[in-house]
């Protein structure tokens, strides 16, 4: 944080900090410094700082007089007992891991409110007349990369679009496994056809969804100076910094995007990154250090938290109770290697896993030739996880996938889930999915009123009043959960949550003992591996709103980082 302050600023900061009555933590010192910067900022940058920010920064400085260094006062109690079968009124999960208390995380953005009345992320402010575009380094996305476009055609995380040939060639050259140029007849455009096509002419492509955001950033060339970097070059720049010129590019960027996502099995035998325990630990420690030099999305510490799963599920349980909701029970399995049999009414899941890779329940038929219903398969997965993640640290303490159970709910199989997307705390769209491995999905116009739920969670026959009530109830539940997660995380870890910028909340229903249907939060996604379901949007309405909003937020994040207002 202080590397970006002038020598005069540094000289003024530390003597004042020493005069405080109570010692400050590393994070509180950073917050204190940021507050001073805000209250004293003048000139071309100071004019853009809202008065409310200065007011709140001043209030924060006053509160520093009584600051203490306590964290996590409201953590949930731990239980090692097996939970009762079926839905229950409470969720019992463990205290968050030490890694969730990341000491290398960034300070919170002073003055940005966490409420439903204001955006959770500031609106873009224009560049100054002589200010250069925001320097963005986009890292090759590995989670959804495929070797051939015929495979991409079968995946829900790829979709077709029209972009200029010049941009398509630039992205394809850098990231050949994320984009293919098509001929409009079901095949790839040949080299001869490419040579005959004007560079500024639109061509059809099939690309990974997040590449759509990359292309839009590149199109806004007056606002963004986008540099493309392969993941291999990024990895080498951090693990061998003394001999890699790419580190200079990274440290000079205002914003680094799309480096990876740890919500998946990132150290499993078939992980997409190609690292091992030793190289990951080195890479991740230096990635955390880099996050103090420039802004990184997704933030490395937070992607660990949401990959852990049990951490946000425990928070979600407390938030749900605060708003009068009851949820199905979730229990940690402290010693999964000692499980003797799979209980027929429970689903067994693991953190750091995605796409149903580590989901087991008794009596389940093989899914994709994987025996999900046997104790042997479960125990083999436990052993594999313990082996692959042994010694994984990354500078935040041991990173160990936790196994947990949830009730087997027929309602999930019957109705599927609703995936609601937030940008700046505003809902951009909702998509419905069906099946354990999502094969059926569609855009949702209106959620179904739970009092009238019969066949599906969306677009049941309703009149306009019922549709409006259903939408309000669903969006209030989802927004309450998002706001609660942000407040809980920022209070505990003292750094801004990526959920402010972007989040996908997966919401399902269960039948309460009083025979009514209730919503519950089943998953949170906030990184580059998040499926956006753009393929369900045949008219590109979702794409235009979601992509434009994300580009605006990335601009703001890079712009504020340049002005030392947000890391």
Coordinates of C-alpha atoms in Angstrom, one line a residue:
X1 CA 0.0 0.0 0.0
X2 CA 2.6 2.5 1.1
X3 CA 4.8 1.9 -2.0
X4 CA 2.4 4.1 -3.9
X5 CA 2.6 7.1 -1.5
X6 CA 5.2 9.8 -2.0
X7 CA 8.2 10.2 0.4
X8 CA 6.6 13.2 2.0
X9 CA 3.4 11.3 2.6
X10 CA 5.3 8.4 4.2
X11 CA 7.1 10.7 6.5
X12 CA 3.8 12.2 7.7
X13 CA 2.1 8.9 8.2
X14 CA 4.3 6.8 10.6
X15 CA 4.9 9.3 13.4
X16 CA 1.1 9.8 13.6
X17 CA 0.5 6.1 13.7
X18 CA 3.0 5.7 16.6
X19 CA 0.9 8.2 18.7
X20 CA -2.2 5.9 18.8
X21 CA -3.0 4.5 22.2
X22 CA -3.5 0.9 21.0
X23 CA -1.3 -1.1 18.5
X24 CA -2.7 -1.4 15.0
X25 CA -2.6 -4.5 12.9
X26 CA -1.0 -4.5 9.4
X27 CA -4.4 -4.2 7.8
X28 CA -5.5 -1.4 10.1
X29 CA -2.3 0.6 9.3
X30 CA -3.1 0.2 5.6
X31 CA -6.7 1.4 6.2
X32 CA -5.5 4.3 8.3
X33 CA -3.1 5.3 5.6
X34 CA -5.8 5.1 3.0
X35 CA -8.1 7.3 5.1
X36 CA -5.4 10.0 5.4
X37 CA -4.9 9.8 1.6
X38 CA -8.6 10.3 1.1
X39 CA -9.0 13.2 3.5
X40 CA -6.0 15.1 2.2
X41 CA -6.3 14.3 -1.5
X42 CA -6.3 17.4 -3.7
X43 CA -5.6 18.3 -7.4
X44 CA -6.7 16.5 -10.4
X45 CA -7.5 13.3 -8.4
X46 CA -8.9 15.0 -5.4
X47 CA -11.7 16.5 -7.4
X48 CA -13.1 13.1 -8.2
X49 CA -13.3 12.0 -4.6
X50 CA -16.9 12.3 -3.2
X51 CA -17.3 14.4 -0.1
X52 CA -19.0 11.4 1.6
X53 CA -15.8 9.4 1.2
X54 CA -13.7 12.1 3.0
X55 CA -16.3 12.3 5.7
X56 CA -16.2 8.6 6.3
X57 CA -12.4 8.6 6.1
X58 CA -12.4 11.2 8.8
X59 CA -14.7 9.2 11.0
X60 CA -12.5 6.2 10.5
X61 CA -9.5 8.1 11.7
X62 CA -11.4 9.0 14.9
X63 CA -12.4 5.4 15.4
X64 CA -8.7 4.4 15.2
X65 CA -8.3 5.8 18.7
X66 CA -10.2 2.9 20.1
X67 CA -9.2 0.2 17.6
X68 CA -8.6 -3.4 18.7
X69 CA -7.1 -6.2 16.8
X70 CA -9.8 -8.8 17.2
X71 CA -11.2 -10.8 14.3
X72 CA -14.1 -13.2 13.8
X73 CA -16.1 -12.5 16.9
X74 CA -19.2 -13.9 15.5
X75 CA -17.9 -17.2 14.1
X76 CA -20.2 -20.2 14.3
X77 CA -19.6 -23.0 16.8
X78 CA -17.9 -26.1 15.7
X79 CA -19.6 -29.5 15.8
X80 CA -18.1 -32.9 14.9
X81 CA -21.3 -34.8 15.3
X82 CA -23.3 -36.1 12.3
X83 CA -26.3 -33.9 11.6
X84 CA -29.9 -35.1 11.7
X85 CA -31.3 -36.4 8.5
X86 CA -33.3 -34.1 6.2
X87 CA -33.8 -30.4 6.4
X88 CA -33.3 -28.7 9.7
X89 CA -33.5 -25.2 11.1
X90 CA -29.8 -24.7 11.5
X91 CA -26.6 -25.3 9.6
X92 CA -23.6 -26.6 11.6
X93 CA -20.2 -25.9 10.0
X94 CA -16.7 -25.3 11.3
X95 CA -14.9 -22.1 12.1
X96 CA -13.3 -20.6 8.9
X97 CA -9.9 -22.0 8.0
X98 CA -6.8 -19.9 8.9
X99 CA -6.4 -19.4 5.1
X100 CA -9.6 -17.5 5.1
X101 CA -8.0 -15.0 7.5
X102 CA -5.6 -14.0 4.8
X103 CA -3.0 -11.6 6.2
X104 CA -1.9 -10.6 2.8
X105 CA -5.3 -9.3 1.7
X106 CA -6.0 -5.7 0.7
X107 CA -7.7 -3.0 2.9
X108 CA -11.4 -2.2 2.3
X109 CA -12.4 0.7 0.1
X110 CA -13.2 3.5 2.6
X111 CA -16.6 5.1 2.0
X112 CA -18.1 2.4 -0.2
X113 CA -21.4 1.5 1.4
X114 CA -22.7 -2.0 1.7
X115 CA -26.5 -1.5 1.3
X116 CA -29.2 -2.2 -1.2
X117 CA -29.8 1.5 -1.9
X118 CA -26.4 2.2 -3.5
X119 CA -24.2 0.3 -5.9
X120 CA -21.7 -2.0 -4.2
X121 CA -19.1 -0.8 -6.7
X122 CA -18.6 2.8 -7.7
X123 CA -19.7 4.0 -11.1
X124 CA -17.0 4.7 -13.7
X125 CA -15.4 8.2 -13.5
X126 CA -13.9 9.5 -16.8
X127 CA -10.1 9.6 -17.4
X128 CA -8.4 13.0 -17.1
X129 CA -7.7 14.7 -20.4
X130 CA -4.0 13.7 -20.4
X131 CA -4.4 10.4 -18.5
X132 CA -3.4 7.2 -20.4
X133 CA -5.8 4.3 -20.8
X134 CA -6.1 1.7 -18.0
X135 CA -3.3 -0.8 -18.4
X136 CA -4.8 -4.3 -18.2
X137 CA -3.0 -7.6 -18.4
X138 CA -5.3 -10.4 -19.3
X139 CA -4.0 -13.9 -18.4
X140 CA -4.9 -16.9 -20.4
X141 CA -7.9 -18.7 -18.8
X142 CA -7.1 -22.4 -18.2
X143 CA -10.3 -23.7 -16.5
X144 CA -12.4 -24.0 -19.6
X145 CA -9.7 -24.3 -22.3
X146 CA -10.3 -27.1 -24.8
X147 CA -8.2 -28.5 -27.7
X148 CA -10.6 -28.4 -30.5
X149 CA -13.6 -26.3 -31.5
X150 CA -15.8 -29.4 -31.8
X151 CA -15.4 -29.9 -28.1
X152 CA -16.2 -26.2 -27.5
X153 CA -19.4 -26.6 -29.4
X154 CA -20.6 -29.1 -26.8
X155 CA -19.8 -27.0 -23.7
X156 CA -22.2 -24.6 -22.1
X157 CA -19.3 -22.2 -21.3
X158 CA -18.7 -21.4 -25.0
X159 CA -20.9 -19.4 -27.2
X160 CA -21.0 -17.9 -30.7
X161 CA -20.6 -14.3 -31.4
X162 CA -19.6 -11.8 -34.1
X163 CA -16.3 -9.8 -33.7
X164 CA -13.8 -8.0 -35.9
X165 CA -11.3 -10.4 -37.6
X166 CA -8.4 -8.3 -36.3
X167 CA -9.4 -8.9 -32.7
X168 CA -10.2 -12.6 -33.3
X169 CA -6.8 -13.2 -34.8
X170 CA -5.0 -11.4 -31.9
X171 CA -6.9 -13.4 -29.2
X172 CA -6.6 -16.7 -31.1
X173 CA -2.8 -16.3 -31.5
X174 CA -2.4 -15.7 -27.8
X175 CA -5.0 -18.1 -26.5
X176 CA -5.6 -20.8 -29.2
X177 CA -7.6 -23.0 -26.9
X178 CA -10.2 -20.3 -26.0
X179 CA -11.4 -19.1 -29.4
X180 CA -11.9 -20.4 -33.0
X181 CA -12.9 -18.4 -36.1
X182 CA -15.8 -20.1 -38.0
X183 CA -16.9 -20.1 -41.6
X184 CA -20.6 -19.8 -40.9
X185 CA -21.3 -23.3 -42.1
X186 CA -20.3 -25.4 -39.1
X187 CA -16.5 -25.4 -39.8
X188 CA -13.4 -23.3 -39.2
X189 CA -12.4 -20.5 -41.4
X190 CA -9.5 -21.6 -43.6
X191 CA -6.2 -19.8 -43.8
X192 CA -7.0 -18.7 -47.4
X193 CA -10.4 -17.4 -46.3
X194 CA -8.8 -15.4 -43.5
X195 CA -6.3 -13.8 -45.9
X196 CA -9.2 -12.7 -48.2
X197 CA -11.2 -11.2 -45.3
X198 CA -10.7 -7.5 -44.4
X199 CA -9.3 -7.1 -40.9
X200 CA -12.1 -4.8 -39.7
X201 CA -14.9 -7.1 -41.0
X202 CA -17.0 -9.0 -38.5
X203 CA -16.5 -12.8 -38.5
X204 CA -18.3 -15.5 -36.5
X205 CA -16.3 -17.0 -33.6
X206 CA -17.0 -19.5 -30.9
X207 CA -15.2 -18.5 -27.7
X208 CA -15.1 -19.1 -24.0
X209 CA -17.6 -16.8 -22.3
X210 CA -15.0 -14.8 -20.4
X211 CA -13.2 -14.1 -23.6
X212 CA -16.3 -12.1 -24.6
X213 CA -15.4 -9.6 -21.8
X214 CA -11.8 -9.6 -23.0
X215 CA -12.9 -8.7 -26.6
X216 CA -15.1 -5.9 -25.3
X217 CA -12.2 -4.5 -23.3
X218 CA -10.0 -4.6 -26.4
X219 CA -12.8 -2.8 -28.4
X220 CA -12.8 0.1 -25.9
X221 CA -9.2 1.0 -26.8
X222 CA -9.6 4.6 -25.6
X223 CA -10.2 3.4 -22.1
X224 CA -8.1 0.2 -22.0
X225 CA -4.6 -0.8 -23.1
X226 CA -5.0 -4.5 -23.0
X227 CA -2.0 -6.9 -23.0
X228 CA -2.4 -10.6 -23.5
X229 CA -0.2 -13.1 -21.6
X230 CA -0.2 -16.9 -21.6
X231 CA -0.7 -18.6 -18.3
X232 CA 2.7 -20.2 -18.7
X233 CA 4.5 -16.9 -19.1
X234 CA 2.5 -15.5 -16.1
X235 CA 3.5 -18.6 -14.0
X236 CA 7.1 -18.3 -14.9
X237 CA 7.2 -14.6 -14.2
X238 CA 6.2 -15.2 -10.6
X239 CA 8.2 -18.4 -10.0
X240 CA 11.4 -17.2 -11.7
X241 CA 11.1 -13.4 -11.3
X242 CA 14.8 -12.5 -11.5
X243 CA 15.1 -13.7 -15.0
X244 CA 11.7 -13.0 -16.5
X245 CA 10.9 -9.7 -18.2
X246 CA 7.1 -10.3 -17.9
X247 CA 7.3 -9.4 -14.3
X248 CA 7.9 -5.8 -15.2
X249 CA 4.7 -5.8 -17.3
X250 CA 2.7 -7.3 -14.5
X251 CA 4.0 -4.8 -11.9
X252 CA 3.3 -1.9 -14.2
X253 CA -0.3 -2.9 -14.9
X254 CA -3.2 -1.1 -13.3
X255 CA -5.2 -4.4 -13.3
X256 CA -4.4 -8.1 -13.9
X257 CA -7.4 -10.2 -14.9
X258 CA -8.4 -13.8 -15.3
X259 CA -5.3 -15.4 -13.8
X260 CA -7.1 -18.5 -12.5
X261 CA -9.8 -19.9 -10.2
X262 CA -9.2 -22.1 -7.2
X263 CA -12.8 -23.1 -6.7
X264 CA -12.0 -26.2 -8.7
X265 CA -9.7 -29.2 -8.0
X266 CA -6.7 -27.0 -8.6
X267 CA -4.1 -29.5 -7.4
X268 CA -5.8 -32.7 -8.5
X269 CA -4.0 -35.2 -10.7
X270 CA -5.6 -33.7 -13.8
X271 CA -5.5 -30.0 -12.9
X272 CA -5.4 -27.6 -15.8
X273 CA -2.5 -25.5 -14.5
X274 CA 0.3 -28.1 -14.5
X275 CA 1.8 -27.1 -11.2
X276 CA 2.8 -29.3 -8.3
X277 CA 2.7 -28.6 -4.5
X278 CA 6.1 -27.0 -4.4
X279 CA 5.6 -24.8 -7.5
X280 CA 2.1 -23.8 -6.4
X281 CA 3.3 -22.7 -3.0
X282 CA 6.0 -20.4 -4.6
X283 CA 3.5 -19.1 -7.2
X284 CA 0.8 -18.3 -4.8
X285 CA 3.0 -16.6 -2.2
X286 CA 4.3 -14.3 -5.0
X287 CA 0.9 -13.8 -6.4
X288 CA -0.2 -12.5 -2.9
X289 CA 2.8 -10.2 -2.9
X290 CA 1.9 -8.9 -6.4
X291 CA -1.6 -8.2 -5.2
X292 CA 0.0 -5.4 -3.0
X293 CA 1.6 -3.9 -6.1
X294 CA -1.4 -3.9 -8.4
X295 CA -5.0 -4.9 -8.5
X296 CA -5.8 -8.5 -9.3
X297 CA -9.1 -10.1 -10.1
X298 CA -10.1 -12.5 -8.8
X299 CA -8.2 -11.8 -5.6
X300 CA -6.0 -14.8 -4.8
X301 CA -7.0 -15.0 -1.1
X302 CA -10.8 -14.7 -1.8
X303 CA -10.8 -17.4 -4.5
X304 CA -9.4 -19.8 -1.9
X305 CA -12.2 -18.9 0.5
X306 CA -15.0 -19.7 -2.0
X307 CA -13.2 -22.8 -3.3
X308 CA -13.3 -24.0 0.3
X309 CA -17.1 -24.0 0.2
X310 CA -17.6 -24.7 3.9
X311 CA -16.5 -21.2 4.8
X312 CA -19.2 -19.4 2.8
X313 CA -21.8 -22.0 3.7
X314 CA -21.3 -21.3 7.4
X315 CA -21.6 -17.6 6.7
X316 CA -24.7 -18.2 4.6
X317 CA -26.4 -20.1 7.4
X318 CA -25.9 -17.3 9.9
X319 CA -27.1 -14.7 7.3
X320 CA -30.2 -16.8 6.5
X321 CA -31.2 -17.0 10.2
X322 CA -30.8 -13.2 10.5
X323 CA -33.4 -12.8 7.8
X324 CA -35.8 -15.4 9.3
X325 CA -34.9 -18.2 6.8
X326 CA -34.4 -21.8 7.6
X327 CA -32.0 -24.0 5.6
X328 CA -31.0 -27.6 5.1
X329 CA -28.3 -29.0 7.4
X330 CA -24.7 -29.1 6.3
X331 CA -22.1 -31.0 8.4
X332 CA -18.4 -31.3 8.2
X333 CA -16.9 -34.8 8.1
X334 CA -13.8 -34.4 10.3
X335 CA -12.4 -37.9 9.5
X336 CA -13.7 -38.8 6.1
X337 CA -11.3 -41.8 5.8
X338 CA -13.2 -43.4 8.7
X339 CA -16.6 -43.3 6.9
X340 CA -17.9 -46.9 6.7
X341 CA -20.9 -46.5 4.4
X342 CA -22.7 -43.8 2.5
X343 CA -25.9 -42.8 4.2
X344 CA -28.9 -43.1 1.8
X345 CA -30.3 -39.7 2.8
X346 CA -27.1 -37.7 2.5
X347 CA -25.0 -36.2 -0.3
X348 CA -21.2 -36.2 0.3
X349 CA -19.3 -33.2 -1.2
X350 CA -15.8 -31.8 -1.1
X351 CA -14.3 -28.3 -1.2
X352 CA -12.0 -27.2 -4.1
X353 CA -14.1 -29.1 -6.6
X354 CA -16.5 -28.1 -9.4
X355 CA -18.8 -29.7 -12.0
X356 CA -19.8 -32.5 -9.6
X357 CA -16.3 -34.0 -9.5
X358 CA -16.5 -34.9 -5.9
X359 CA -20.2 -35.6 -5.2
X360 CA -21.2 -39.0 -3.8
X361 CA -24.5 -40.4 -2.6
X362 CA -25.8 -43.9 -2.0
X363 CA -27.7 -45.5 -4.8
X364 CA -26.6 -43.0 -7.5
X365 CA -26.1 -44.6 -10.9
X366 CA -22.7 -44.0 -12.6
X367 CA -22.4 -40.4 -13.9
X368 CA -20.2 -40.2 -16.9
X369 CA -18.8 -43.7 -16.1
X370 CA -17.9 -42.5 -12.6
X371 CA -19.2 -44.7 -9.7
X372 CA -20.7 -42.0 -7.5
X373 CA -22.7 -44.4 -5.3
X374 CA -20.1 -46.6 -3.7
X375 CA -18.1 -46.3 -0.5
X376 CA -15.0 -47.5 -2.4
X377 CA -15.2 -44.6 -4.8
X378 CA -15.7 -42.1 -2.0
X379 CA -12.7 -43.4 0.0
X380 CA -10.5 -43.4 -3.1
X381 CA -11.4 -39.8 -3.6
X382 CA -10.6 -39.0 0.0
X383 CA -7.1 -40.7 -0.3
X384 CA -6.5 -38.9 -3.6
X385 CA -7.3 -35.5 -2.1
X386 CA -5.1 -36.1 1.0
X387 CA -2.2 -37.1 -1.3
X388 CA -2.6 -34.2 -3.8
X389 CA -3.0 -31.4 -1.2
X390 CA -0.4 -32.7 1.3
X391 CA 2.0 -29.8 2.0
X392 CA 0.0 -27.2 0.2
X393 CA 0.3 -23.8 1.9
X394 CA 0.7 -20.9 -0.4
X395 CA 1.6 -18.6 2.6
X396 CA -1.9 -18.7 4.2
X397 CA -1.6 -21.8 6.3
X398 CA -2.5 -25.4 5.2
X399 CA -4.9 -25.7 2.4
X400 CA -6.9 -28.9 2.8
X401 CA -10.1 -29.8 1.0
X402 CA -12.9 -30.5 3.5
X403 CA -15.6 -33.1 3.1
X404 CA -19.1 -32.3 4.2
X405 CA -22.7 -33.7 3.9
X406 CA -25.9 -32.2 2.9
X407 CA -29.4 -33.8 2.9
X408 CA -30.4 -35.5 -0.3
X409 CA -33.2 -33.4 -1.6
X410 CA -35.5 -34.7 -4.3
X411 CA -36.5 -31.0 -5.0
X412 CA -33.0 -30.3 -6.5
X413 CA -33.4 -33.2 -8.8
X414 CA -36.9 -32.3 -9.7
X415 CA -36.6 -28.5 -10.0
X416 CA -32.9 -27.8 -10.5
X417 CA -31.5 -24.5 -9.4
X418 CA -31.8 -20.8 -10.2
X419 CA -28.4 -19.0 -10.9
X420 CA -28.7 -15.3 -10.2
X421 CA -25.9 -13.0 -11.4
X422 CA -24.9 -9.8 -9.7
X423 CA -22.7 -7.0 -11.0
X424 CA -22.2 -4.1 -8.5
X425 CA -24.9 -5.7 -6.4
X426 CA -27.4 -5.4 -9.2
X427 CA -29.0 -8.4 -10.8
X428 CA -28.2 -8.7 -14.5
X429 CA -30.0 -12.0 -15.2
X430 CA -31.1 -15.3 -13.8
X431 CA -30.7 -18.7 -15.5
X432 CA -32.4 -22.0 -14.6
X433 CA -30.6 -25.3 -14.8
X434 CA -31.6 -28.9 -14.5
X435 CA -29.7 -32.1 -13.7
X436 CA -26.6 -33.0 -11.7
X437 CA -24.3 -32.2 -14.5
X438 CA -26.0 -29.2 -16.1
X439 CA -27.3 -30.2 -19.5
X440 CA -30.6 -28.2 -19.7
X441 CA -30.6 -24.4 -19.0
X442 CA -32.6 -21.4 -20.0
X443 CA -33.0 -17.7 -19.3
X444 CA -35.6 -17.0 -16.6
X445 CA -38.2 -14.3 -17.1
X446 CA -40.0 -14.7 -13.8
X447 CA -39.3 -17.0 -10.9
X448 CA -42.3 -19.1 -9.8
X449 CA -44.2 -18.0 -6.7
X450 CA -43.3 -20.7 -4.2
X451 CA -46.9 -20.9 -3.0
X452 CA -47.8 -22.1 -6.5
X453 CA -44.7 -24.3 -7.3
X454 CA -45.7 -27.4 -9.2
X455 CA -43.3 -28.3 -12.0
X456 CA -40.5 -25.7 -12.4
X457 CA -38.9 -22.9 -10.5
X458 CA -39.5 -20.4 -13.3
X459 CA -42.2 -19.1 -15.7
X460 CA -45.1 -21.1 -14.3
X461 CA -48.5 -19.7 -15.3
X462 CA -49.0 -16.6 -13.2
X463 CA -50.8 -13.3 -13.5
X464 CA -48.9 -10.0 -13.4
X465 CA -49.4 -9.5 -9.7
X466 CA -48.1 -13.0 -8.8
X467 CA -45.2 -12.6 -11.2
X468 CA -44.2 -9.3 -9.6
X469 CA -44.5 -10.8 -6.1
X470 CA -42.5 -13.8 -7.0
X471 CA -39.7 -11.7 -8.6
X472 CA -39.6 -9.4 -5.5
X473 CA -39.4 -12.3 -3.1
X474 CA -36.7 -14.1 -5.0
X475 CA -34.5 -11.1 -5.6
X476 CA -34.8 -9.9 -2.0
X477 CA -33.7 -13.4 -0.8
X478 CA -30.8 -13.4 -3.2
X479 CA -29.8 -9.8 -2.5
X480 CA -30.0 -10.2 1.3
X481 CA -27.7 -13.2 1.0
X482 CA -25.2 -11.3 -1.2
X483 CA -25.1 -8.2 1.1
X484 CA -24.7 -10.5 4.2
X485 CA -21.8 -12.4 2.7
X486 CA -20.0 -9.1 1.8
X487 CA -20.6 -7.6 5.2
X488 CA -19.5 -10.8 7.0
X489 CA -16.4 -11.2 4.9
X490 CA -15.2 -7.6 5.1
X491 CA -15.7 -7.4 8.8
X492 CA -13.7 -10.6 9.3
X493 CA -10.9 -10.2 6.8
X494 CA -10.7 -6.4 6.5
X495 CA -10.4 -6.2 2.8
X496 CA -12.9 -5.5 0.0
X497 CA -14.7 -8.5 -1.3
X498 CA -14.8 -9.4 -5.0
X499 CA -18.5 -10.1 -4.5
X500 CA -18.9 -6.4 -4.8
X501 CA -17.7 -6.5 -8.4
X502 CA -19.3 -9.8 -9.6
X503 CA -21.0 -12.9 -8.1
X504 CA -23.2 -15.8 -9.1
X505 CA -25.5 -17.2 -6.4
X506 CA -27.0 -20.6 -7.0
X507 CA -30.3 -20.9 -5.2
X508 CA -32.5 -24.1 -4.8
X509 CA -35.6 -25.0 -2.9
X510 CA -36.5 -27.5 -0.2
X511 CA -39.8 -28.5 1.4
X512 CA -39.9 -27.3 5.0
X513 CA -41.5 -29.5 7.7
X514 CA -44.5 -27.1 7.6
X515 CA -45.0 -28.3 4.0
X516 CA -44.0 -25.0 2.4
X517 CA -41.3 -24.5 -0.2
X518 CA -38.3 -22.4 0.9
X519 CA -35.3 -21.0 -0.8
X520 CA -31.7 -21.8 0.3
X521 CA -28.3 -20.8 -1.0
X522 CA -26.4 -23.8 -2.4
X523 CA -23.3 -22.3 -4.0
X524 CA -21.4 -19.0 -4.5
X525 CA -19.3 -18.5 -7.6
X526 CA -17.1 -15.4 -8.1
X527 CA -14.2 -16.2 -10.4
X528 CA -13.1 -16.9 -13.9
X529 CA -14.5 -20.5 -13.8
X530 CA -18.0 -19.2 -13.3
X531 CA -20.3 -20.3 -16.1
X532 CA -22.3 -17.2 -17.4
X533 CA -24.8 -19.1 -19.5
X534 CA -24.5 -16.7 -22.4
X535 CA -25.5 -19.5 -24.7
X536 CA -29.0 -19.4 -23.2
X537 CA -29.3 -15.7 -24.4
X538 CA -30.2 -16.1 -28.1
X539 CA -30.9 -12.4 -28.5
X540 CA -27.7 -11.2 -26.7
X541 CA -29.7 -9.1 -24.2
X542 CA -27.9 -10.6 -21.3
X543 CA -24.6 -10.4 -23.0
X544 CA -24.9 -6.7 -23.6
X545 CA -25.8 -5.9 -20.1
X546 CA -23.5 -8.3 -18.3
X547 CA -20.5 -7.7 -20.4
X548 CA -20.8 -3.9 -20.5
X549 CA -21.3 -3.8 -16.7
X550 CA -18.3 -6.0 -16.0
X551 CA -16.1 -3.9 -18.3
X552 CA -17.2 -0.8 -16.4
X553 CA -16.3 -2.4 -13.1
X554 CA -12.9 -3.5 -14.4
X555 CA -12.3 0.0 -15.5
X556 CA -13.3 1.4 -12.1
X557 CA -11.1 -1.1 -10.3
X558 CA -8.1 -0.3 -12.4
X559 CA -8.8 3.4 -12.2
X560 CA -9.2 3.4 -8.4
X561 CA -6.0 1.3 -8.0
X562 CA -4.1 3.9 -10.1
X563 CA -5.4 6.6 -7.7
X564 CA -4.5 4.5 -4.6
X565 CA -8.2 4.3 -3.6
X566 CA -8.7 0.6 -4.0
X567 CA -6.4 -2.4 -4.2

